[in-house]
Amino acid sequence: MSLFNLAPLLSPTSVAVIGGSDRQGSVGQVVVENLLSGGFGGPVYLVNPRPLSVVGASWSATIADLPEPPELAVVAIPAAAVPQAIADLGAAGAKVAVVLSAGITEANGLRQAMLEAAKPFDLRIVGPNGLGLLVPRAHLNASFARGAPAPGGLALISQSGALVSGVIDWANTRQLGFSGIISVGDMAEVDLGDLIDLFAADPHTDAILLYVEGVTNAAKFMSAARAAARIKPVIALKAGRNAASGKAVRSHTGALAGAYDVHACAFERAGIVQVETLTDLFDAAAVLRAGRSLAGERLAIITNGGGAGILALDAMATGGGVLAELGPQTLERLNAALPAGWPHGDPVDLMGDAPAERYGLALDAVLADAGVDAVLVMNCPTALSKPGDIARGVAAGVVAARGRGVRKPVIACWLGDANQDAAGPILSAAGVPMFGTPDNAARAFGHLLAARRAKANLMAAPAGQDEQVRDRAAARALIQAARADGRTLLNEVEAKALLKAYGVATVPTRLAPTVQEVAGICANLAPPYVVKIVSPQISHKSDVGGVTLDLPNAEAASAAAAAMAARLAQSRPEAVVTGFAVETMVPLRHAHELIVGLAQDATFGPVLMVGAGGTAVEVLNDRALGLPPLDGDLARAMIAKTRISRLLAGYRDEPQADIAGVVATLEALSAIAVDLPDIAELDINPLRVDAYGVLALDARIVITQDTSPPSRLVIQPVPMEWAADLRTRSGLAFHVRPVRPDDTPAVTAFFAQLDTEDLRLRFLSPLRTVDADRLALMTQVDYRRAMTFLALEADGRTVIATAMLASGADPERAEVAVTVRSDLKGHGLGWTLLDHVLAYARARGVKVVHSLESADHVAALQLERDMGFTARICPDDTSLRIVERRIDAADIVGNSEGRGNEPGWAAPS
């Protein structure tokens, strides 16, 4: 449902407090007092069986007695009464209820009863067990929080109600205002994803802050966060960094993939800037609101104290960024404005006696430098100048630069509490965030960099993707065979066979069912040998002496098998030995040992891992995580986060290892995660990597007990089942498939071939070229919310038409846009492609398809009418037409032959 009926949270016309009270100290009384003292302009209704007389509010004994349906209801009554109150609110026509009541749980049945009461009326529920919500712009304080926040551009979504009051106090002292604060409570219905969508669409919100304890509906959360992060910063503080996992797992990968780290991995993939402290949360918010236009990573520093500048440089080493190199013209301007003894470079040391005028001249020159992306202005207190005067000079310079169209971020660092107190309000009014130490200022610049990189990653087009080697049938046969034996652990031979089915190179391994058969197996392999125990009860063989290396002949191999069987009988008598894995020993000289794995996270589903491997994998604790599906660029980024990546890159006389082979292995595991939800855990340890290739020396796979597990992917892979070969009625044959991120060059080339009139009709603006952001929206697709289909010529590379379907936060409504190459109009291509899109939309559960069309595009409007669309004048612009069509199970045109008279149907995305 996402945004359905949630608009009243930010701008309700009326509010009813169920359980509103005049009893001092009660939750109902505090909520009513906050509502009325906040100046809410609409009617406030109090529902309480006991008569109430509260100035500014109207009393009703029951919900049924209310004089009008309240848009927003706040529920503060005993838990047992909540389900009936929700049913009554739904019947009365309320749209959304904020439930403050605690004690509504799965265990006592009240949670489910509440949800079932709301369902027939589509009544949305925030909570229960929350603090409420505050919207300063609307003078709405429907909470029992202490204090009132100032209006501003920050949205806070918090899973801790207790945190909200403290945040309000803290933000007020830092001159930070809010577009909205919502305490989500237990998230029985409305969740983080819904509220991220709400604030992403809110024009009054500049940045979204999250305090997260846990994520529900991870797929929706990821989609909402990815969509929001494209247009405004999303910043998260995740609690529980040091929390124990609480559950023993059988694989190394599972043991290493802690819940906090998986959340961090997911946040990065979604474009969320993650911080580690509450201070950082607001520092990041302050700097990101002021610096969303960061173009690069080059920072210039202006200071009246050389030592302070050096400390800022030291802090940049951990926070990121590079020191800007000032251009000759900038140096010339600075030479004219500064004392002769200044250092003639960056940091720009204005000297200790610098007045406000000198600061202003230096700031003006540095901001004008094309080689500078952001500026840090520092002030050390001296008796020669007043901090407020310096601040006014800097603020004036920033405002003047913006007036000239220069919107580079400017960060301030005024050392000393008194210095900050004098300068803070002045700089804040000019949109300049201020910090008290060089460390904090450098870290703030790091937040800017993190946000820039996160957005760039969301918009980047990866390198071309090769088709994966995939023998799904062979892999599924191995899984079914294990299940037929009643096993959830594949033996090593089966595990390597499954990896081989996905193109992972493995050491040829044979299974000897008994000690006596080991010698026969060795006859078909080259010495020296490795023998490993095979038992469903033994997860890590080396821990029980179940691996013997470098055996010179078959006799030694047989003896080793007999010895390890005897040891196991003594140490683990319950373990059943089902055989011995025998393989040729592969030397590790000049090779690296990695671990590559796949585990299942309780929240985010399958998670990939890469890092330093071998028997000391837990001790080394060197790994990086990623969510599937991933491409080569994402896999390389994962590898680069590990310490062992520096060894893989080569050093001294050691050549670079086959990093491309490691990338391919990660892509193979990603494909396994997509194709085989049966895989609960997968370890390749070690993965031998040298300059000549990669080789899986050992592998272990655990499958689920559920014989038909659903996919738990939170990022939907490319739905290639919607690829098809189509033919129009006029006989034009083409191939259609979903777009992939690496299609950006082909889509760019397609739009470059359109004439200017077709571009105008497609985008409803006079474009000559399609910019990178628009292209990214069409190619960097979240398939849960959008789809772009490409129609390709027989060569499979040349795009001849595109069709985009975007549902955004509302999965039941989708906007469609079809564009046909200018020279191919009139062949039925647009009709046939749109028919395919409508079939896809119906399968996705879309109920209404709509678009916006230029009124002078007569042929397109006629085509749309022919296909069952209706058109009406757009109320906001009479030169446009809104075209719309409901699609039902039996309502798809179903004409894959198409028509020959379509005009290149087009609409904006």
CSV table of C-alpha atoms in Angstrom, one decimal, residues 99-466:
chain,number,residue,atom,x,y,z
A,99,VAL,CA,-1.4,4.1,18.1
A,100,LEU,CA,0.6,5.1,21.2
A,101,SER,CA,-0.7,2.3,23.4
A,102,ALA,CA,1.8,-0.3,24.5
A,103,GLY,CA,1.2,-4.0,25.2
A,104,ILE,CA,-0.2,-4.9,21.7
A,105,THR,CA,1.8,-8.0,20.8
A,106,GLU,CA,1.6,-11.1,18.7
A,107,ALA,CA,1.7,-13.2,21.9
A,108,ASN,CA,-1.5,-11.7,23.3
A,109,GLY,CA,-3.3,-11.7,20.0
A,110,LEU,CA,-4.0,-7.9,20.1
A,111,ARG,CA,-1.7,-7.1,17.2
A,112,GLN,CA,-3.4,-9.4,14.8
A,113,ALA,CA,-6.8,-8.3,16.0
A,114,MET,CA,-5.9,-4.6,15.5
A,115,LEU,CA,-4.7,-5.3,11.9
A,116,GLU,CA,-7.7,-7.3,11.0
A,117,ALA,CA,-10.0,-4.5,12.4
A,118,ALA,CA,-8.2,-2.0,10.1
A,119,LYS,CA,-8.1,-4.1,6.9
A,120,PRO,CA,-11.7,-3.7,5.7
A,121,PHE,CA,-11.4,0.1,5.7
A,122,ASP,CA,-7.8,0.4,4.4
A,123,LEU,CA,-7.1,2.3,7.7
A,124,ARG,CA,-3.3,2.8,8.0
A,125,ILE,CA,-1.7,2.2,11.4
A,126,VAL,CA,1.5,3.8,12.7
A,127,GLY,CA,2.7,2.0,15.9
A,128,PRO,CA,1.7,0.7,18.3
A,129,ASN,CA,4.0,1.6,21.2
A,130,GLY,CA,5.2,4.9,19.7
A,131,LEU,CA,5.7,8.4,20.9
A,132,GLY,CA,3.6,10.0,18.1
A,133,LEU,CA,4.4,12.4,15.4
A,134,LEU,CA,5.4,16.1,15.0
A,135,VAL,CA,5.1,18.3,11.9
A,136,PRO,CA,6.3,21.8,12.8
A,137,ARG,CA,5.3,23.3,9.5
A,138,ALA,CA,1.7,22.2,10.1
A,139,HIS,CA,1.8,23.2,13.8
A,140,LEU,CA,1.1,19.6,14.5
A,141,ASN,CA,2.4,18.0,17.7
A,142,ALA,CA,0.5,14.8,18.0
A,143,SER,CA,2.8,13.2,20.5
A,144,PHE,CA,3.7,13.1,24.2
A,145,ALA,CA,7.3,14.3,23.5
A,146,ARG,CA,8.8,17.1,25.6
A,147,GLY,CA,9.6,20.2,23.7
A,148,ALA,CA,8.7,21.6,20.3
A,149,PRO,CA,11.0,21.3,17.3
A,150,ALA,CA,11.6,24.2,14.9
A,151,PRO,CA,10.4,23.9,11.3
A,152,GLY,CA,13.0,23.0,8.8
A,153,GLY,CA,14.1,20.5,6.2
A,154,LEU,CA,15.0,17.4,8.2
A,155,ALA,CA,12.7,14.4,8.5
A,156,LEU,CA,13.4,12.0,11.4
A,157,ILE,CA,12.0,8.4,11.5
A,158,SER,CA,12.8,6.8,14.8
A,159,GLN,CA,12.3,3.4,16.2
A,160,SER,CA,13.0,4.8,19.6
A,161,GLY,CA,10.4,7.0,21.1
A,162,ALA,CA,12.5,7.8,24.1
A,163,LEU,CA,15.2,9.2,21.8
A,164,VAL,CA,12.8,11.8,20.2
A,165,SER,CA,12.6,14.2,23.1
A,166,GLY,CA,16.3,14.3,23.5
A,167,VAL,CA,16.8,14.8,19.7
A,168,ILE,CA,14.4,17.8,19.8
A,169,ASP,CA,16.4,19.5,22.5
A,170,TRP,CA,19.7,18.8,20.8
A,171,ALA,CA,18.5,20.0,17.4
A,172,ASN,CA,17.1,23.2,18.8
A,173,THR,CA,20.5,24.1,20.3
A,174,ARG,CA,22.1,23.5,16.9
A,175,GLN,CA,19.5,25.5,15.0
A,176,LEU,CA,18.3,22.5,13.1
A,177,GLY,CA,14.6,22.3,12.1
A,178,PHE,CA,12.3,19.4,11.0
A,179,SER,CA,9.8,18.8,8.3
A,180,GLY,CA,8.5,15.9,10.4
A,181,ILE,CA,9.3,13.5,13.2
A,182,ILE,CA,7.6,10.1,13.4
A,183,SER,CA,8.1,7.6,16.1
A,184,VAL,CA,7.3,4.3,14.4
A,185,GLY,CA,6.9,2.1,17.5
A,186,ASP,CA,6.5,-1.6,16.8
A,187,MET,CA,5.7,-1.1,13.1
A,188,ALA,CA,2.7,-3.5,13.0
A,189,GLU,CA,1.6,-2.0,9.7
A,190,VAL,CA,3.3,1.2,8.5
A,191,ASP,CA,7.0,0.6,8.4
A,192,LEU,CA,10.3,2.3,7.5
A,193,GLY,CA,9.8,1.8,3.8
A,194,ASP,CA,6.4,3.5,3.8
A,195,LEU,CA,7.7,6.5,5.7
A,196,ILE,CA,10.8,6.9,3.6
A,197,ASP,CA,8.5,7.0,0.6
A,198,LEU,CA,6.4,9.6,2.4
A,199,PHE,CA,9.3,12.0,3.1
A,200,ALA,CA,10.9,11.3,-0.2
A,201,ALA,CA,7.8,12.7,-1.9
A,202,ASP,CA,7.5,15.6,0.6
A,203,PRO,CA,8.8,18.9,-1.0
A,204,HIS,CA,9.5,20.3,2.5
A,205,THR,CA,12.0,17.6,3.3
A,206,ASP,CA,15.6,18.1,2.3
A,207,ALA,CA,17.1,15.0,4.1
A,208,ILE,CA,15.8,11.9,5.8
A,209,LEU,CA,17.3,10.7,9.1
A,210,LEU,CA,16.7,7.2,10.3
A,211,TYR,CA,17.3,5.7,13.8
A,212,VAL,CA,17.1,2.0,13.1
A,213,GLU,CA,16.9,-0.9,15.5
A,214,GLY,CA,15.6,-3.4,13.0
A,215,VAL,CA,14.1,-3.6,9.5
A,216,THR,CA,10.8,-5.2,8.6
A,217,ASN,CA,9.9,-5.9,5.0
A,218,ALA,CA,13.5,-5.5,3.8
A,219,ALA,CA,12.6,-5.6,0.1
A,220,LYS,CA,10.2,-2.6,0.5
A,221,PHE,CA,12.8,-0.8,2.7
A,222,MET,CA,15.5,-1.2,0.0
A,223,SER,CA,13.3,-0.1,-2.8
A,224,ALA,CA,12.1,3.0,-0.9
A,225,ALA,CA,15.6,3.9,0.3
A,226,ARG,CA,17.1,3.5,-3.2
A,227,ALA,CA,14.4,5.7,-4.7
A,228,ALA,CA,14.8,8.4,-2.0
A,229,ALA,CA,18.6,8.5,-2.1
A,230,ARG,CA,18.5,9.4,-5.7
A,231,ILE,CA,16.8,12.7,-4.9
A,232,LYS,CA,17.8,13.6,-1.3
A,233,PRO,CA,20.2,12.3,1.4
A,234,VAL,CA,19.1,9.4,3.5
A,235,ILE,CA,21.2,9.1,6.7
A,236,ALA,CA,20.9,6.2,9.1
A,237,LEU,CA,22.1,5.4,12.6
A,238,LYS,CA,21.9,1.6,13.3
A,239,ALA,CA,21.7,0.6,16.9
A,240,GLY,CA,23.2,-2.7,18.1
A,241,ARG,CA,26.6,-2.5,16.6
A,242,ASN,CA,28.1,-4.9,19.2
A,243,ALA,CA,25.0,-7.1,19.7
A,244,ALA,CA,25.7,-10.8,19.6
A,245,SER,CA,24.1,-12.7,16.8
A,246,GLY,CA,22.2,-14.9,19.3
A,247,LYS,CA,22.3,-17.9,17.1
A,248,ALA,CA,25.0,-20.4,16.4
A,249,VAL,CA,25.5,-21.1,12.7
A,250,ARG,CA,27.2,-24.0,11.0
A,251,SER,CA,29.2,-22.2,8.4
A,252,HIS,CA,32.2,-19.8,8.6
A,253,THR,CA,30.3,-17.4,6.4
A,254,GLY,CA,27.3,-17.3,8.7
A,255,ALA,CA,29.5,-16.8,11.7
A,256,LEU,CA,31.2,-13.8,10.2
A,257,ALA,CA,28.1,-12.1,8.7
A,258,GLY,CA,26.8,-10.4,11.8
A,259,ALA,CA,23.5,-8.6,11.7
A,260,TYR,CA,25.0,-5.1,12.1
A,261,ASP,CA,27.4,-5.7,9.2
A,262,VAL,CA,24.6,-7.0,7.0
A,263,HIS,CA,22.6,-3.9,7.7
A,264,ALA,CA,25.6,-1.7,6.9
A,265,CYS,CA,26.0,-3.6,3.6
A,266,ALA,CA,22.4,-3.2,2.7
A,267,PHE,CA,22.4,0.5,3.6
A,268,GLU,CA,25.4,1.1,1.3
A,269,ARG,CA,23.7,-0.8,-1.5
A,270,ALA,CA,20.6,1.4,-1.0
A,271,GLY,CA,22.5,4.6,-1.2
A,272,ILE,CA,22.1,5.4,2.5
A,273,VAL,CA,24.8,7.3,4.4
A,274,GLN,CA,25.5,5.3,7.6
A,275,VAL,CA,26.8,7.0,10.7
A,276,GLU,CA,27.9,5.5,14.0
A,277,THR,CA,26.8,8.0,16.7
A,278,LEU,CA,23.9,10.4,17.3
A,279,THR,CA,26.3,13.3,17.0
A,280,ASP,CA,27.3,12.1,13.6
A,281,LEU,CA,23.7,11.7,12.6
A,282,PHE,CA,23.0,15.4,13.1
A,283,ASP,CA,26.5,16.5,11.8
A,284,ALA,CA,25.8,14.6,8.6
A,285,ALA,CA,22.3,16.1,8.4
A,286,ALA,CA,23.6,19.6,8.8
A,287,VAL,CA,26.4,19.3,6.2
A,288,LEU,CA,24.3,17.4,3.7
A,289,ARG,CA,21.5,19.9,3.8
A,290,ALA,CA,24.0,22.6,3.0
A,291,GLY,CA,26.1,20.7,0.5
A,292,ARG,CA,24.0,18.5,-1.8
A,293,SER,CA,25.8,19.8,-4.9
A,294,LEU,CA,29.3,18.5,-4.2
A,295,ALA,CA,30.9,18.0,-7.6
A,296,GLY,CA,34.1,16.3,-6.5
A,297,GLU,CA,36.4,15.4,-3.6
A,298,ARG,CA,38.8,18.4,-3.6
A,299,LEU,CA,38.7,20.5,-0.4
A,300,ALA,CA,40.3,23.9,0.1
A,301,ILE,CA,41.0,25.1,3.7
A,302,ILE,CA,41.0,28.7,4.8
A,303,THR,CA,42.3,29.4,8.3
A,304,ASN,CA,43.9,32.0,10.5
A,305,GLY,CA,45.9,29.4,12.3
A,306,GLY,CA,48.4,27.1,10.5
A,307,GLY,CA,48.2,24.5,13.2
A,308,ALA,CA,44.5,24.2,12.9
A,309,GLY,CA,44.8,23.7,9.2
A,310,ILE,CA,47.4,20.9,9.7
A,311,LEU,CA,45.1,19.2,12.1
A,312,ALA,CA,42.3,19.3,9.5
A,313,LEU,CA,44.6,17.8,6.9
A,314,ASP,CA,45.5,15.0,9.4
A,315,ALA,CA,41.8,14.3,10.0
A,316,MET,CA,41.1,14.2,6.2
A,317,ALA,CA,43.4,11.1,6.1
A,318,THR,CA,40.6,9.1,7.7
A,319,GLY,CA,37.6,11.1,6.6
A,320,GLY,CA,38.5,11.0,2.9
A,321,GLY,CA,38.9,13.7,0.3
A,322,VAL,CA,41.9,15.3,-1.2
A,323,LEU,CA,43.4,18.8,-0.7
A,324,ALA,CA,42.6,21.0,-3.6
A,325,GLU,CA,45.4,22.4,-5.7
A,326,LEU,CA,44.7,26.1,-6.2
A,327,GLY,CA,45.0,27.5,-9.7
A,328,PRO,CA,47.4,30.3,-10.9
A,329,GLN,CA,44.5,32.8,-11.1
A,330,THR,CA,43.4,32.0,-7.6
A,331,LEU,CA,47.0,32.3,-6.2
A,332,GLU,CA,47.3,35.7,-8.0
A,333,ARG,CA,44.1,37.0,-6.3
A,334,LEU,CA,45.3,35.7,-2.9
A,335,ASN,CA,48.7,37.2,-3.3
A,336,ALA,CA,47.0,40.6,-3.8
A,337,ALA,CA,44.7,40.2,-0.8
A,338,LEU,CA,46.9,38.4,1.8
A,339,PRO,CA,50.1,39.4,3.7
A,340,ALA,CA,53.4,38.6,1.9
A,341,GLY,CA,54.2,35.9,4.3
A,342,TRP,CA,51.3,33.6,3.6
A,343,PRO,CA,52.3,30.1,2.5
A,344,HIS,CA,51.1,30.5,-1.1
A,345,GLY,CA,49.1,27.3,-1.2
A,346,ASP,CA,46.4,25.2,0.3
A,347,PRO,CA,45.7,25.4,3.3
A,348,VAL,CA,45.3,29.1,2.8
A,349,ASP,CA,46.8,30.6,6.0
A,350,LEU,CA,45.4,34.1,6.5
A,351,MET,CA,47.7,34.7,9.4
A,352,GLY,CA,46.6,35.3,13.0
A,353,ASP,CA,45.6,38.9,12.6
A,354,ALA,CA,43.1,38.2,9.8
A,355,PRO,CA,40.0,40.5,9.9
A,356,ALA,CA,36.6,39.7,8.4
A,357,GLU,CA,37.5,41.5,5.1
A,358,ARG,CA,40.5,39.2,4.6
A,359,TYR,CA,38.4,36.1,5.1
A,360,GLY,CA,35.8,37.4,2.6
A,361,LEU,CA,38.4,38.1,-0.1
A,362,ALA,CA,40.0,34.7,0.4
A,363,LEU,CA,36.7,32.9,0.4
A,364,ASP,CA,35.6,34.7,-2.8
A,365,ALA,CA,38.8,33.7,-4.6
A,366,VAL,CA,38.8,30.1,-3.5
A,367,LEU,CA,35.1,29.5,-4.3
A,368,ALA,CA,35.7,30.8,-7.8
A,369,ASP,CA,38.5,28.2,-8.4
A,370,ALA,CA,37.3,25.4,-10.8
A,371,GLY,CA,39.7,23.1,-9.0
A,372,VAL,CA,37.9,23.4,-5.7
A,373,ASP,CA,34.8,21.4,-4.8
A,374,ALA,CA,34.2,22.5,-1.2
A,375,VAL,CA,35.7,24.9,1.3
A,376,LEU,CA,36.5,24.5,5.0
A,377,VAL,CA,36.7,27.9,6.7
A,378,MET,CA,38.4,27.8,10.1
A,379,ASN,CA,38.8,30.4,12.9
A,380,CYS,CA,41.0,30.3,15.9
A,381,PRO,CA,40.0,32.9,18.5
A,382,THR,CA,42.4,35.8,19.0
A,383,ALA,CA,42.1,39.1,20.7
A,384,LEU,CA,42.5,40.9,17.3
A,385,SER,CA,39.1,40.1,15.9
A,386,LYS,CA,35.6,39.1,17.1
A,387,PRO,CA,34.3,35.7,16.1
A,388,GLY,CA,30.9,37.2,15.2
A,389,ASP,CA,32.5,39.7,12.8
A,390,ILE,CA,34.4,36.9,11.0
A,391,ALA,CA,31.2,34.9,10.8
A,392,ARG,CA,29.3,37.7,9.3
A,393,GLY,CA,32.1,38.2,6.7
A,394,VAL,CA,32.0,34.5,5.8
A,395,ALA,CA,28.2,34.4,5.7
A,396,ALA,CA,28.1,37.4,3.4
A,397,GLY,CA,30.7,35.8,1.1
A,398,VAL,CA,28.7,32.6,0.9
A,399,VAL,CA,25.4,34.4,0.1
A,400,ALA,CA,27.1,36.6,-2.5
A,401,ALA,CA,28.7,33.5,-4.2
A,402,ARG,CA,25.3,31.8,-4.3
A,403,GLY,CA,23.9,34.9,-6.0
A,404,ARG,CA,26.5,34.4,-8.7
A,405,GLY,CA,25.4,30.8,-9.1
A,406,VAL,CA,28.3,29.3,-7.1
A,407,ARG,CA,26.8,26.7,-4.8
A,408,LYS,CA,29.8,24.8,-3.5
A,409,PRO,CA,29.5,23.5,0.0
A,410,VAL,CA,31.1,25.7,2.7
A,411,ILE,CA,31.9,24.1,6.1
A,412,ALA,CA,32.9,26.2,9.1
A,413,CYS,CA,35.1,25.3,12.1
A,414,TRP,CA,35.2,27.8,14.9
A,415,LEU,CA,37.5,26.6,17.7
A,416,GLY,CA,36.3,27.2,21.3
A,417,ASP,CA,32.9,27.1,22.8
A,418,ALA,CA,32.5,30.9,23.1
A,419,ASN,CA,33.7,31.3,19.6
A,420,GLN,CA,31.0,28.8,18.4
A,421,ASP,CA,28.3,30.5,20.4
A,422,ALA,CA,29.0,33.8,18.8
A,423,ALA,CA,29.3,32.6,15.3
A,424,GLY,CA,26.9,29.7,15.1
A,425,PRO,CA,23.6,31.5,14.6
A,426,ILE,CA,25.1,33.8,12.0
A,427,LEU,CA,26.5,31.0,9.9
A,428,SER,CA,23.5,28.8,10.4
A,429,ALA,CA,21.3,31.5,9.0
A,430,ALA,CA,23.5,31.5,5.9
A,431,GLY,CA,23.2,27.8,5.5
A,432,VAL,CA,26.8,27.1,6.6
A,433,PRO,CA,27.2,24.2,9.0
A,434,MET,CA,29.6,24.8,11.9
A,435,PHE,CA,31.8,22.4,13.8
A,436,GLY,CA,33.9,22.8,16.9
A,437,THR,CA,37.0,20.8,16.1
A,438,PRO,CA,39.1,20.0,13.0
A,439,ASP,CA,38.2,16.3,13.4
A,440,ASN,CA,34.5,16.9,13.4
A,441,ALA,CA,34.8,19.3,10.4
A,442,ALA,CA,36.8,16.8,8.4
A,443,ARG,CA,34.4,14.0,9.3
A,444,ALA,CA,31.5,16.2,8.1
A,445,PHE,CA,33.2,16.6,4.8
A,446,GLY,CA,33.5,12.8,4.8
A,447,HIS,CA,29.7,12.6,5.1
A,448,LEU,CA,29.4,14.8,2.0
A,449,LEU,CA,31.8,12.5,0.2
A,450,ALA,CA,29.9,9.4,1.3
A,451,ALA,CA,26.6,10.8,0.1
A,452,ARG,CA,28.1,11.8,-3.2
A,453,ARG,CA,29.6,8.3,-3.7
A,454,ALA,CA,26.4,6.6,-2.7
A,455,LYS,CA,24.4,8.6,-5.2
A,456,ALA,CA,27.0,8.0,-7.9
A,457,ASN,CA,26.9,4.3,-7.2
A,458,LEU,CA,23.1,4.3,-7.7
A,459,MET,CA,23.4,6.1,-11.0
A,460,ALA,CA,26.5,4.4,-12.4
A,461,ALA,CA,26.4,2.1,-15.3
A,462,PRO,CA,28.5,-1.0,-14.8
A,463,ALA,CA,30.8,-2.6,-17.3
A,464,GLY,CA,29.3,-5.0,-19.8
A,465,GLN,CA,28.0,-8.3,-18.3
A,466,ASP,CA,28.9,-11.7,-19.8
